[in-house]
Amino acid sequence: MAGKREEILEVAARLIHYRGFNHTSLDQILQESKVTKNLFYYHFKSKEELGMAILDYQAERAQAQLFGPALQGEGDPHQRIFRLLDRVLEAAQASDCRGGCPIGNLALELSDIHEGFRQRTQEIFGRLASQIETVLEELRAAGRLQEGVEPKELALFILANLQGARLLGKTYRAPQVLATCFERLKDHLNQLFGIGAGQAPESPRRGGESPSVSQNPA
């Protein structure tokens, strides 16, 4: 039964990612997942409960494929921040920028009309930003973050840039839009990290192959 629940969740997450929550009907989910309505309600009390589960599912994917490998791996703190940008870009390139960020999509669609979804997406974004903040705290502790810059605020700024770039990439359907946004963000971060133009850290994508990234984990 647990396997069938995961199957329903994965199918629904895929459909909702591209069609939106309100434009994906329960009948479409049942048809694609090949389950009966009774079996669906055995695992999920409502479409709303399914939506909450999808948010958690997408957050786990973002953690496993993007934020965890980039920020919690080895390497200098500023390289880990840049590695996150590179992995997000790779995920967008893998899907030709279709779909966008599944968490961001749900936040845009539902935050103004459903307080429960708004709170859940805020919690998820907060956890992701907190991981960026932890790496920035390492830079500050080493005296490598410009004086007066608060890691918490900068972490939110970086996350906002990630979300905004994904939205523009989806709209233009052009990975180069993300690449340009992230290069300019790296230039700005280099200034805050006290790194000159000729000293910018080498991108992990240029220095060696990085693990594969599934399409649109975040």
Tab-separated table of C-alpha atoms in Angstrom, residues 79-215:
chain	number	residue	atom	x	y	z
A	79	GLN	CA	32.340	27.443	-3.894
A	80	ARG	CA	29.413	25.648	-2.264
A	81	ILE	CA	27.154	28.669	-2.799
A	82	PHE	CA	28.190	28.800	-6.447
A	83	ARG	CA	27.742	25.038	-6.734
A	84	LEU	CA	24.093	25.498	-5.741
A	85	LEU	CA	23.586	28.022	-8.537
A	86	ASP	CA	25.218	25.645	-11.000
A	87	ARG	CA	23.024	22.723	-9.975
A	88	VAL	CA	19.852	24.806	-10.305
A	89	LEU	CA	20.993	25.879	-13.773
A	90	GLU	CA	21.697	22.263	-14.745
A	91	ALA	CA	18.217	21.218	-13.602
A	92	ALA	CA	16.646	23.974	-15.700
A	93	GLN	CA	18.756	23.053	-18.731
A	94	ALA	CA	17.742	19.393	-18.399
A	95	SER	CA	14.078	20.360	-18.830
A	96	ASP	CA	14.669	23.175	-21.336
A	97	CYS	CA	13.250	25.468	-18.644
A	98	ARG	CA	9.810	23.859	-18.853
A	99	GLY	CA	7.773	23.619	-15.686
A	100	GLY	CA	9.842	25.940	-13.532
A	101	CYS	CA	10.282	25.448	-9.801
A	102	PRO	CA	7.466	23.181	-8.538
A	103	ILE	CA	7.530	24.743	-5.072
A	104	GLY	CA	7.584	28.266	-6.481
A	105	ASN	CA	4.738	27.412	-8.859
A	106	LEU	CA	2.502	26.289	-6.002
A	107	ALA	CA	3.467	29.320	-3.935
A	108	LEU	CA	2.471	31.652	-6.775
A	109	GLU	CA	-0.779	29.836	-7.466
A	110	LEU	CA	-2.050	29.226	-3.949
A	111	SER	CA	-0.484	31.586	-1.393
A	112	ASP	CA	-3.111	34.307	-1.869
A	113	ILE	CA	-6.079	31.951	-1.699
A	114	HIS	CA	-5.091	29.232	0.771
A	115	GLU	CA	-3.386	30.119	4.039
A	116	GLY	CA	-2.355	26.541	4.755
A	117	PHE	CA	-0.418	26.266	1.503
A	118	ARG	CA	1.123	29.691	2.051
A	119	GLN	CA	2.391	28.685	5.478
A	120	ARG	CA	3.764	25.379	4.216
A	121	THR	CA	5.647	26.983	1.318
A	122	GLN	CA	6.989	29.640	3.693
A	123	GLU	CA	8.302	26.896	5.978
A	124	ILE	CA	9.954	25.122	3.060
A	125	PHE	CA	11.576	28.278	1.710
A	126	GLY	CA	12.685	29.090	5.254
A	127	ARG	CA	14.453	25.741	5.602
A	128	LEU	CA	16.182	26.145	2.253
A	129	ALA	CA	17.283	29.705	3.041
A	130	SER	CA	18.565	28.554	6.432
A	131	GLN	CA	21.000	26.183	4.731
A	132	ILE	CA	22.367	29.007	2.599
A	133	GLU	CA	22.616	31.146	5.724
A	134	THR	CA	24.694	28.475	7.484
A	135	VAL	CA	27.276	28.549	4.690
A	136	LEU	CA	27.333	32.349	4.731
A	137	GLU	CA	27.927	32.245	8.485
A	138	GLU	CA	31.069	30.224	7.769
A	139	LEU	CA	32.290	32.995	5.500
A	140	ARG	CA	31.542	35.639	8.114
A	141	ALA	CA	33.332	33.641	10.814
A	142	ALA	CA	36.379	33.492	8.547
A	143	GLY	CA	36.269	37.264	7.994
A	144	ARG	CA	35.381	36.799	4.337
A	145	LEU	CA	31.965	38.440	4.248
A	146	GLN	CA	31.725	42.182	3.711
A	147	GLU	CA	31.161	44.034	6.966
A	148	GLY	CA	27.539	44.929	7.581
A	149	VAL	CA	26.140	42.113	5.436
A	150	GLU	CA	23.781	39.882	7.415
A	151	PRO	CA	23.885	36.194	6.396
A	152	LYS	CA	20.141	35.767	6.983
A	153	GLU	CA	19.260	38.667	4.695
A	154	LEU	CA	21.757	37.626	2.037
A	155	ALA	CA	20.448	34.048	2.122
A	156	LEU	CA	16.930	35.299	1.375
A	157	PHE	CA	18.342	37.502	-1.394
A	158	ILE	CA	20.046	34.494	-2.994
A	159	LEU	CA	16.903	32.370	-2.700
A	160	ALA	CA	14.829	35.187	-4.221
A	161	ASN	CA	17.260	35.336	-7.145
A	162	LEU	CA	16.988	31.576	-7.630
A	163	GLN	CA	13.199	31.785	-7.731
A	164	GLY	CA	13.110	34.849	-9.955
A	165	ALA	CA	15.590	33.399	-12.421
A	166	ARG	CA	13.616	30.145	-12.635
A	167	LEU	CA	10.448	32.115	-13.361
A	168	LEU	CA	12.120	34.176	-16.099
A	169	GLY	CA	13.729	31.077	-17.585
A	170	LYS	CA	10.329	29.380	-17.702
A	171	THR	CA	8.728	32.464	-19.278
A	172	TYR	CA	11.425	32.958	-21.914
A	173	ARG	CA	12.012	29.195	-22.169
A	174	ALA	CA	15.691	29.964	-22.451
A	175	PRO	CA	18.348	28.458	-20.152
A	176	GLN	CA	20.659	31.298	-21.176
A	177	VAL	CA	18.426	33.690	-19.233
A	178	LEU	CA	19.203	31.758	-16.051
A	179	ALA	CA	22.876	31.514	-16.940
A	180	THR	CA	23.106	35.283	-17.359
A	181	CYS	CA	21.196	35.977	-14.132
A	182	PHE	CA	23.419	33.614	-12.175
A	183	GLU	CA	26.640	35.027	-13.635
A	184	ARG	CA	25.610	38.514	-12.558
A	185	LEU	CA	24.630	37.169	-9.134
A	186	LYS	CA	28.043	35.526	-8.825
A	187	ASP	CA	29.715	38.825	-9.709
A	188	HIS	CA	27.773	40.540	-6.929
A	189	LEU	CA	28.528	37.790	-4.420
A	190	ASN	CA	32.222	37.895	-5.297
A	191	GLN	CA	32.248	41.539	-4.251
A	192	LEU	CA	30.575	40.690	-0.947
A	193	PHE	CA	33.028	37.832	-0.416
A	194	GLY	CA	36.013	40.062	-1.172
A	195	ILE	CA	36.972	38.189	-4.330
A	196	GLY	CA	38.334	40.101	-7.304
A	197	ALA	CA	37.229	39.511	-10.872
A	198	GLY	CA	40.347	37.506	-11.614
A	199	GLN	CA	39.969	35.418	-8.487
A	200	ALA	CA	36.436	34.125	-8.972
A	201	PRO	CA	36.160	30.491	-7.881
A	202	GLU	CA	36.132	27.978	-10.693
A	203	SER	CA	32.696	26.587	-11.424
A	204	PRO	CA	32.303	22.935	-10.443
A	205	ARG	CA	30.901	22.323	-13.930
A	206	ARG	CA	34.189	23.425	-15.452
A	207	GLY	CA	36.425	21.738	-12.930
A	208	GLY	CA	34.867	18.306	-13.311
A	209	GLU	CA	31.647	16.470	-13.825
A	210	SER	CA	28.964	16.898	-11.214
A	211	PRO	CA	26.352	14.298	-10.295
A	212	SER	CA	23.333	14.185	-12.572
A	213	VAL	CA	20.364	16.326	-11.638
A	214	SER	CA	16.790	15.294	-12.386
A	215	GLN	CA	14.530	17.697	-14.203
